[in-house]
Tab-separated table of C-alpha atoms in Angstrom:
chain	number	residue	atom	x	y	z
A	160	MET	CA	156.555	100.136	139.306
A	161	GLN	CA	156.537	102.344	141.766
A	162	LEU	CA	159.731	103.668	143.808
A	163	ARG	CA	160.722	105.720	146.992
A	164	TYR	CA	162.606	109.024	146.569
A	165	SER	CA	163.788	110.658	149.353
A	166	PHE	CA	165.717	113.914	150.247
A	167	ARG	CA	166.946	115.943	153.117
A	168	VAL	CA	164.786	117.861	154.755
A	169	TYR	CA	165.244	121.628	157.654
A	170	PRO	CA	162.114	122.378	159.820
A	171	THR	CA	162.464	124.868	162.323
A	172	THR	CA	162.215	124.942	165.819
A	173	GLY	CA	158.343	125.040	165.663
A	174	GLN	CA	158.160	122.164	162.879
A	175	ARG	CA	160.096	120.073	164.724
A	176	ALA	CA	158.118	120.918	167.989
A	177	ALA	CA	154.882	120.447	165.648
A	178	LEU	CA	156.177	117.128	163.982
A	179	ALA	CA	157.102	115.587	167.508
A	180	ARG	CA	152.790	115.827	168.313
A	181	ALA	CA	152.575	114.527	165.199
A	182	PHE	CA	155.103	111.580	166.039
A	183	GLY	CA	152.969	111.192	169.410
A	184	CYS	CA	149.659	111.529	168.737
A	185	ALA	CA	150.305	108.602	165.854
A	186	ARG	CA	152.128	106.607	168.813
A	187	VAL	CA	149.415	106.699	171.140
A	188	VAL	CA	146.470	105.739	167.823
A	189	TYR	CA	148.990	102.620	167.142
A	190	ASN	CA	149.249	101.538	170.527
A	191	ASP	CA	145.436	101.703	171.126
A	192	ALA	CA	144.395	99.440	167.887
A	193	LEU	CA	147.241	97.371	169.345
A	194	ARG	CA	146.560	96.882	172.528
A	195	VAL	CA	142.463	96.625	171.454
A	196	ARG	CA	143.028	93.870	168.455
A	197	GLU	CA	145.238	91.792	171.585
A	198	GLU	CA	141.909	92.383	174.446
A	199	ALA	CA	140.049	91.168	171.485
A	200	ARG	CA	142.232	88.386	170.652
A	201	ALA	CA	142.095	86.920	174.351
A	202	ALA	CA	138.909	86.977	175.205
A	203	GLY	CA	138.474	84.717	171.801
A	204	LEU	CA	136.847	87.848	169.626
A	205	PRO	CA	136.872	88.064	165.822
A	206	PHE	CA	139.844	91.360	165.437
A	207	PRO	CA	137.813	94.299	165.075
A	208	ARG	CA	137.658	96.753	161.508
A	209	VAL	CA	139.987	99.778	160.917
A	210	GLY	CA	136.955	101.344	160.226
A	211	ASP	CA	135.486	100.492	163.815
A	212	LEU	CA	139.215	101.332	165.228
A	213	SER	CA	139.301	104.617	163.108
A	214	LYS	CA	135.294	105.780	164.931
A	215	VAL	CA	136.185	104.509	168.752
A	216	LEU	CA	140.361	105.792	168.606
A	217	ILE	CA	140.091	108.599	166.600
A	218	THR	CA	136.653	110.075	165.972
A	219	GLY	CA	135.353	109.179	169.172
A	220	ALA	CA	138.526	110.007	171.054
A	221	LYS	CA	139.142	113.778	170.459
A	222	LYS	CA	136.038	114.095	172.190
A	223	THR	CA	137.007	113.385	175.536
A	224	PRO	CA	139.019	115.339	177.832
A	225	GLU	CA	141.626	112.265	177.800
A	226	ARG	CA	142.739	112.245	174.250
A	227	ALA	CA	141.329	115.956	173.229
A	228	TRP	CA	144.784	116.765	171.653
A	229	LEU	CA	144.536	114.614	168.976
A	230	GLY	CA	142.526	116.995	167.218
A	231	GLY	CA	146.001	119.312	166.731
A	232	VAL	CA	147.286	116.711	164.061
A	233	SER	CA	146.326	115.800	160.847
A	234	ALA	CA	143.741	113.331	160.694
A	235	VAL	CA	145.078	111.920	157.764
A	236	VAL	CA	148.022	110.742	159.982
A	237	LEU	CA	146.044	108.868	162.713
A	238	GLN	CA	144.377	106.667	159.692
A	239	GLN	CA	147.569	105.829	158.496
A	240	SER	CA	148.825	104.852	161.734
A	241	LEU	CA	146.618	101.920	161.773
A	242	ARG	CA	146.687	101.121	158.259
A	243	ASP	CA	150.377	100.134	159.749
A	244	LEU	CA	149.090	97.989	162.412
A	245	GLU	CA	147.133	96.362	159.277
A	246	ALA	CA	149.590	95.333	157.641
A	247	ALA	CA	152.191	94.666	160.373
A	248	TYR	CA	149.223	92.734	160.759
A	249	ARG	CA	149.148	90.787	157.533
A	250	SER	CA	152.527	90.412	157.332
A	251	PHE	CA	152.898	88.338	160.420
A	252	PHE	CA	149.838	86.058	159.515
A	253	ASP	CA	151.136	85.950	155.702
A	254	GLY	CA	155.049	84.721	157.557
A	255	LEU	CA	152.955	82.065	159.503
A	256	LYS	CA	151.169	80.437	156.114
A	257	GLY	CA	154.186	80.483	154.781
A	258	LYS	CA	153.128	83.122	151.862
A	259	ARG	CA	156.379	84.770	152.561
A	260	PRO	CA	158.712	85.113	155.366
A	261	ARG	CA	158.110	84.768	159.005
A	262	MET	CA	157.764	88.124	160.493
A	263	GLY	CA	157.502	89.026	164.140
A	264	VAL	CA	154.204	89.594	166.171
A	265	PRO	CA	153.046	93.628	166.005
A	266	ARG	CA	155.243	95.071	169.347
A	267	PHE	CA	153.514	98.619	171.462
A	268	LYS	CA	156.050	101.657	169.510
A	269	SER	CA	157.642	103.645	172.363
A	270	ARG	CA	158.550	107.168	173.226
A	271	LYS	CA	161.891	106.544	173.372
A	272	ASP	CA	162.243	105.040	170.170
A	273	THR	CA	164.995	106.969	168.433
A	274	ARG	CA	163.301	106.455	164.651
A	275	GLN	CA	159.947	107.858	164.377
A	276	ALA	CA	157.926	108.738	161.364
A	277	VAL	CA	154.690	109.580	159.687
A	278	ARG	CA	152.686	109.095	156.827
A	279	PHE	CA	150.320	112.027	154.754
A	280	THR	CA	148.450	110.825	151.793
A	281	ALA	CA	146.730	112.947	150.011
A	282	ASN	CA	143.737	113.248	151.647
A	283	ALA	CA	145.667	115.324	153.341
A	284	ARG	CA	146.188	118.186	150.769
A	285	TRP	CA	150.219	118.326	151.144
A	286	ARG	CA	151.937	119.876	148.554
A	287	ILE	CA	154.968	120.863	147.081
A	288	THR	CA	155.545	125.033	146.324
A	289	SER	CA	156.519	127.193	143.436
A	290	GLY	CA	159.333	127.544	145.454
A	291	GLY	CA	160.017	124.320	146.345
A	292	LYS	CA	158.997	123.706	150.045
A	293	LEU	CA	156.910	120.830	151.373
A	294	SER	CA	153.777	121.772	152.318
A	295	LEU	CA	152.465	119.686	155.694
A	296	PRO	CA	149.271	120.292	157.043
A	297	LYS	CA	149.332	121.426	160.565
A	298	ILE	CA	153.123	121.746	160.633
A	299	GLY	CA	154.118	124.285	157.816
A	300	ASP	CA	156.611	124.594	154.683
A	301	LEU	CA	159.460	122.792	155.599
A	302	ALA	CA	162.847	123.436	153.386
A	303	VAL	CA	163.850	120.663	151.434
A	304	LYS	CA	166.954	119.608	149.407
A	305	TRP	CA	166.344	118.712	146.331
A	306	SER	CA	168.775	115.911	145.096
A	307	ARG	CA	167.155	115.577	141.489
A	308	ILE	CA	163.958	116.193	139.919
A	309	LEU	CA	160.940	114.141	141.128
A	310	PRO	CA	160.393	111.885	137.588
A	311	SER	CA	156.164	112.324	138.123
A	312	ASP	CA	153.549	113.425	141.119
A	313	PRO	CA	154.481	111.575	144.282
A	314	SER	CA	151.417	109.381	146.294
A	315	THR	CA	152.232	110.486	149.331
A	316	VAL	CA	155.255	110.949	151.242
A	317	THR	CA	156.856	110.047	154.509
A	318	VAL	CA	158.322	112.260	157.036
A	319	VAL	CA	160.972	110.642	159.179
A	320	LYS	CA	163.198	111.560	161.471
A	321	ASP	CA	166.535	109.300	161.701
A	322	SER	CA	167.611	108.871	164.823
A	323	ALA	CA	170.808	110.628	164.102
A	324	GLY	CA	167.937	113.237	164.170
A	325	ARG	CA	167.705	113.784	161.356
A	326	TYR	CA	164.178	114.498	158.875
A	327	PHE	CA	164.155	112.843	155.132
A	328	ALA	CA	160.731	113.252	153.050
A	329	SER	CA	159.667	110.631	151.556
A	330	PHE	CA	157.753	110.455	148.554
A	331	VAL	CA	156.513	107.665	146.691
A	332	ILE	CA	156.475	107.754	142.938
A	333	GLU	CA	155.124	105.523	140.128
A	334	THR	CA	157.527	105.675	136.905
A	335	ASP	CA	156.602	105.160	133.300
A	336	PRO	CA	158.062	101.760	131.746
A	337	ALA	CA	158.357	103.758	128.562
A	338	ALA	CA	160.386	106.745	129.889
A	339	ASP	CA	162.966	103.819	131.914
A	340	LEU	CA	163.994	102.274	129.100
A	341	ALA	CA	164.902	105.249	126.659
A	342	LEU	CA	167.114	106.383	129.624
A	343	MET	CA	169.606	103.236	128.891
A	344	PRO	CA	171.566	102.125	126.019
A	345	ASP	CA	171.543	99.758	123.751
A	346	THR	CA	173.701	96.955	124.370
A	347	ASP	CA	174.157	92.831	124.302
A	348	THR	CA	177.354	92.244	126.873
A	349	VAL	CA	176.089	90.092	129.307
A	350	VAL	CA	178.371	89.461	133.313
A	351	GLY	CA	178.825	87.316	136.225
A	352	ILE	CA	179.150	88.709	139.131
A	353	ASP	CA	181.588	87.079	142.179
A	354	LEU	CA	180.939	88.658	144.948
A	355	GLY	CA	183.509	88.584	148.289
A	356	LEU	CA	185.424	90.232	150.614
A	357	ALA	CA	189.673	91.054	149.444
A	358	HIS	CA	187.146	92.458	146.407
A	359	PHE	CA	183.373	93.151	146.857
A	360	ALA	CA	182.616	92.450	143.564
A	361	VAL	CA	184.765	90.410	140.784
A	362	LEU	CA	183.465	90.079	136.697
A	363	SER	CA	183.634	87.340	134.009
A	364	ASP	CA	185.683	89.912	131.634
A	365	GLY	CA	187.824	89.980	134.822
A	366	THR	CA	187.564	93.392	136.459
A	367	LYS	CA	187.944	93.277	140.598
A	368	ILE	CA	186.064	96.068	142.415
A	369	ASP	CA	188.043	96.528	145.558
A	370	SER	CA	185.926	96.579	148.488
A	371	PRO	CA	185.632	99.989	150.589
A	372	ARG	CA	185.740	98.773	154.007
A	373	PHE	CA	183.829	101.695	155.318
A	374	LEU	CA	182.982	100.971	158.729
A	375	ARG	CA	186.119	98.961	159.086
A	376	ARG	CA	188.238	102.850	157.801
A	377	ALA	CA	185.557	104.737	160.948
A	378	GLU	CA	186.554	102.198	163.431
A	379	LYS	CA	188.100	104.878	164.859
A	380	LYS	CA	185.845	107.287	164.991
A	381	LEU	CA	183.147	105.253	166.130
A	382	LYS	CA	185.011	103.697	169.023
A	383	ARG	CA	185.771	106.851	170.688
A	384	ALA	CA	181.768	108.494	170.292
A	385	GLN	CA	181.168	104.852	171.463
A	386	GLN	CA	183.452	105.316	175.014
A	387	ALA	CA	182.387	108.991	174.871
A	388	LEU	CA	178.336	107.672	175.396
A	389	ALA	CA	179.348	105.137	178.171
A	390	ARG	CA	181.193	108.004	180.175
A	391	LYS	CA	177.749	109.566	180.473
A	392	ALA	CA	175.522	109.078	183.234
A	393	LYS	CA	172.656	107.670	182.555
A	394	GLY	CA	169.147	110.005	181.751
A	395	SER	CA	171.713	112.609	181.152
A	396	LYS	CA	171.654	115.071	178.903
A	397	ASN	CA	175.001	114.775	177.903
A	398	ARG	CA	174.530	111.127	177.273
A	399	GLU	CA	171.867	112.025	175.057
A	400	LYS	CA	174.004	114.583	172.032
A	401	ALA	CA	177.011	111.181	173.125
A	402	ARG	CA	174.062	109.216	171.982
A	403	SER	CA	173.024	111.405	168.921
A	404	LYS	CA	177.276	111.497	168.233
A	405	VAL	CA	176.610	107.935	167.406
A	406	ALA	CA	173.969	107.253	165.401
A	407	ARG	CA	175.147	110.006	163.294
A	408	ALA	CA	178.893	108.816	162.711
A	409	HIS	CA	176.986	105.127	162.280
A	410	ALA	CA	174.836	107.448	159.889
A	411	GLN	CA	177.885	108.501	157.934
A	412	VAL	CA	178.970	104.687	157.182
A	413	ALA	CA	175.954	103.587	156.163
A	414	ASP	CA	175.662	106.820	154.030
A	415	VAL	CA	179.005	106.215	152.025
A	416	ARG	CA	178.364	102.970	151.258
A	417	ARG	CA	174.708	103.281	150.308
A	418	GLU	CA	175.957	105.778	147.353
A	419	PHE	CA	178.996	103.183	146.958
A	420	HIS	CA	176.238	100.575	146.009
A	421	HIS	CA	173.913	102.936	144.114
A	422	ARG	CA	177.095	103.616	141.713
A	423	LEU	CA	177.789	99.864	141.742
A	424	SER	CA	174.708	99.357	140.372
A	425	THR	CA	173.860	101.673	137.836
A	426	TRP	CA	176.902	101.126	136.262
A	427	LEU	CA	176.466	97.391	135.557
A	428	ILE	CA	173.442	97.555	135.034
A	429	ARG	CA	173.711	100.473	132.166
A	430	ASP	CA	176.533	98.492	130.730
A	431	ASN	CA	175.359	95.025	130.604
A	432	GLN	CA	172.397	93.576	129.340
A	433	ALA	CA	171.938	90.985	131.770
A	434	ILE	CA	173.559	90.084	134.985
A	435	GLY	CA	173.836	86.249	136.782
A	436	VAL	CA	175.333	86.488	141.176
A	437	GLU	CA	175.569	83.803	143.352
A	438	ASP	CA	172.513	83.434	146.145
A	439	LEU	CA	175.330	83.955	149.312
A	440	ALA	CA	173.923	82.251	152.575
A	441	VAL	CA	174.775	85.791	154.095
A	442	LYS	CA	172.729	84.677	158.033
A	443	ALA	CA	175.336	81.303	158.031
A	444	LEU	CA	178.557	84.130	157.257
A	445	ALA	CA	177.169	86.460	159.631
A	446	ARG	CA	177.837	84.155	162.211
A	447	THR	CA	181.261	83.140	161.243
A	448	ARG	CA	184.264	84.908	162.670
A	449	MET	CA	184.257	87.353	158.810
A	450	ALA	CA	180.686	89.309	160.801
A	451	LYS	CA	181.864	92.163	160.984
A	452	SER	CA	183.210	92.041	157.402
A	453	VAL	CA	179.924	90.368	155.799
A	454	HIS	CA	177.775	93.434	157.503
A	455	ASP	CA	180.874	95.305	156.192
A	456	ALA	CA	180.424	94.939	152.908
A	457	GLY	CA	176.951	95.000	152.274
A	458	TRP	CA	175.904	91.844	149.418
A	459	SER	CA	171.822	92.064	150.177
A	460	ARG	CA	171.498	95.385	149.632
A	461	PHE	CA	173.867	95.648	146.791
A	462	THR	CA	171.567	92.363	145.255
A	463	VAL	CA	168.669	93.854	145.840
A	464	MET	CA	169.469	97.183	144.150
A	465	LEU	CA	170.547	95.102	141.255
A	466	GLU	CA	167.716	92.924	140.659
A	467	TYR	CA	164.795	96.378	141.005
A	468	LYS	CA	167.090	98.294	138.677
A	469	ALA	CA	167.300	95.273	136.712
A	470	ALA	CA	163.741	95.180	136.619
A	471	ARG	CA	162.970	98.827	135.635
A	472	TYR	CA	165.557	99.218	132.776
A	473	GLY	CA	164.443	95.998	131.201
A	474	ARG	CA	167.253	93.903	131.825
A	475	ARG	CA	167.773	90.600	133.139
A	476	PHE	CA	168.642	89.665	136.338
A	477	VAL	CA	169.544	85.883	137.639
A	478	ARG	CA	170.403	84.739	141.234
A	479	ILE	CA	171.747	81.238	141.167
A	480	GLY	CA	171.507	78.740	144.023
A	481	ARG	CA	174.415	79.012	146.581
A	482	PHE	CA	175.345	75.614	146.084
A	483	GLU	CA	176.459	75.652	142.848
A	484	PRO	CA	180.134	74.654	142.992
A	485	THR	CA	181.488	77.970	141.037
A	486	SER	CA	184.887	77.295	142.976
A	487	GLN	CA	185.606	74.498	142.250
A	488	VAL	CA	184.785	73.842	138.124
A	489	CYS	CA	187.134	75.037	135.981
A	490	SER	CA	185.505	77.492	133.597
A	491	HIS	CA	187.125	76.067	130.199
A	492	CYS	CA	186.516	72.052	130.135
A	493	GLY	CA	184.267	71.826	133.117
A	494	VAL	CA	186.578	69.493	136.268
A	495	LYS	CA	185.489	69.468	138.619
A	496	ASP	CA	187.942	69.296	141.529
A	497	GLY	CA	186.502	69.433	144.796
A	498	PRO	CA	186.846	72.604	147.449
A	499	LYS	CA	189.655	74.786	148.053
A	500	PRO	CA	190.329	76.454	151.280
A	501	LEU	CA	190.632	79.893	151.222
A	502	TYR	CA	194.149	81.069	151.229
A	503	VAL	CA	194.394	79.455	147.678
A	504	ARG	CA	193.729	82.684	145.204
A	505	MET	CA	195.057	80.148	142.326
A	506	TRP	CA	194.674	76.919	141.064
A	507	THR	CA	195.866	74.609	138.308
A	508	CYS	CA	193.140	72.395	136.847
A	509	GLY	CA	193.781	69.120	136.657
A	510	GLY	CA	191.505	68.095	133.044
A	511	CYS	CA	192.865	70.645	131.017
A	512	GLY	CA	196.397	73.118	133.082
A	513	ALA	CA	194.966	75.837	133.083
A	514	VAL	CA	195.491	78.161	135.821
A	515	LEU	CA	192.797	79.768	137.405
A	516	ASP	CA	192.674	82.871	139.167
A	517	ARG	CA	189.883	82.141	141.608
A	518	ASP	CA	187.507	84.891	141.644
A	519	VAL	CA	187.538	85.678	138.232
A	520	ASN	CA	186.511	81.922	137.456
A	521	ALA	CA	183.889	81.596	138.986
A	522	ALA	CA	182.657	84.708	138.186
A	523	VAL	CA	182.351	83.404	135.293
A	524	ASN	CA	180.996	79.681	136.109
A	525	VAL	CA	178.566	81.836	138.047
A	526	ALA	CA	177.743	84.158	134.147
A	527	LYS	CA	177.541	80.099	132.928
A	528	ALA	CA	175.179	78.733	135.566
A	529	ALA	CA	172.369	81.644	134.508
A	530	GLY	CA	172.912	80.523	131.384
A	531	LEU	CA	174.249	83.554	130.589
A	532	ALA	CA	176.826	83.122	126.779
A	533	VAL	CA	179.863	83.958	128.721
A	534	SER	CA	183.752	83.353	126.786
A	535	ALA	CA	185.992	82.116	129.298
A	536	CYS	CA	188.270	84.079	127.981
A	537	GLY	CA	188.125	87.084	129.916
A	538	ALA	CA	189.856	84.890	133.151
A	539	GLN	CA	193.009	85.375	134.489
A	540	VAL	CA	194.210	81.714	132.724
A	541	ARG	CA	197.295	80.089	131.333
A	542	ARG	CA	197.893	76.943	130.370
A	543	ALA	CA	200.240	75.118	132.570
A	544	PRO	CA	203.588	73.648	132.099
A	545	VAL	CA	203.032	70.163	130.594
A	546	PRO	CA	206.113	67.864	130.758
A	547	ALA	CA	207.527	67.180	126.686
A	548	PRO	CA	207.111	63.199	125.823
A	549	ARG	CA	210.011	61.424	127.360
A	550	GLY	CA	212.007	61.173	123.023
A	551	GLU	CA	211.796	65.341	122.917
A	552	ALA	CA	213.022	65.997	126.598
A	553	GLY	CA	215.850	68.524	125.915
A	554	THR	CA	215.130	69.276	122.349
A	555	HIS	CA	213.860	72.525	122.618
A	556	PRO	CA	214.322	75.536	124.822
A	557	LYS	CA	212.296	76.396	127.172
A	558	ARG	CA	209.929	79.747	126.809
A	559	PRO	CA	208.117	81.095	128.967
A	560	THR	CA	204.005	81.443	128.473
A	561	GLN	CA	202.066	83.944	128.279
A	562	PRO	CA	198.898	84.906	130.164
A	563	VAL	CA	196.013	84.745	127.662
A	564	ARG	CA	194.597	88.379	128.630
A	565	GLU	CA	199.122	89.274	127.561
A	566	GLN	CA	198.461	87.308	124.625
A	567	ALA	CA	194.811	89.264	123.205
A	568	GLY	CA	196.198	92.470	124.046
A	569	ILE	CA	193.869	93.693	127.453
A	570	PRO	CA	195.743	95.736	130.330
A	571	GLY	CA	196.382	94.019	133.130
A	572	LEU	CA	193.399	96.336	135.846
């Protein structure tokens, strides 16, 4: 399995200028190739191949006075820019054929784009020095903040400048399946997960993980930064500084949310052999009044993490259909009571009389729909008081019933 490891890099002033030249040259070659292909399409001619574009737009252009400055960067960066355009066209046409979700037509890149990236392959002869620095051709040795050890030798490295002005080195790593399987302990536990807003995740064993709401907690800071940006004159340096502050504030929220998703997904994969989740209609929910909370939760990114980590570590990941009535069916007797409004968090089954927690019951049903052998005893359920027969009415003292979790000695959350 191929994975991507990203590390923060800290270029010097001269190295930032060299990276800016690399970003600009890659963008110019990309736009030139896109223009040539669009002209060929308008004329009814076949698309030029990457090799032909490379001869004209890179090798030939370097010999002209107008494009002589392309020789100031590594040729591999320019070649990879053409490969990126080829991949963009391939994704667009595959979307039209139904082989993948629809993608937009490739567009021209702008020098005003706040995110820039260049990629170096092994042909560029980049390397990691003995001192732990990243040596790139015609750029220099970049200082890298190594947060973990690379499991194997990387094949490519991509240098990215994000909207907040930070630089990252992203490595593509080929992992060893046998080594990955040895990292995880043996377990036979299975779990179903019900994702929500009040609680980010509720497990079929009754565990509830609170929603951190990172965006909601940072709203005041983001509001002040956005107001400061709105006061600056367009095109001024102060406006660019204010824009960077807004981008850094948003990047901080995204970073802590990603860290939360990684920690939670790793914990679930480590402690469970099989995991079942529900395929939520995130795009539809994002068009409701709960849109900000839905985006703040980041369910899609979390489930993607669960999926690729399960594939990496030999766990089973099952995604059930979004139309499964997980909140309408009793996890004990299977009776369907119909839809319920969102404010109903506890409900009584009309078939067996069990009082069910809505979220825990849904998590158990998710696990059952995924084909996982999950017992409903972990759910917060209890028997509702059942009227005694007429002949026995008033003959026994009333005894308060206890939830099943308390009878089993399971501590509450």
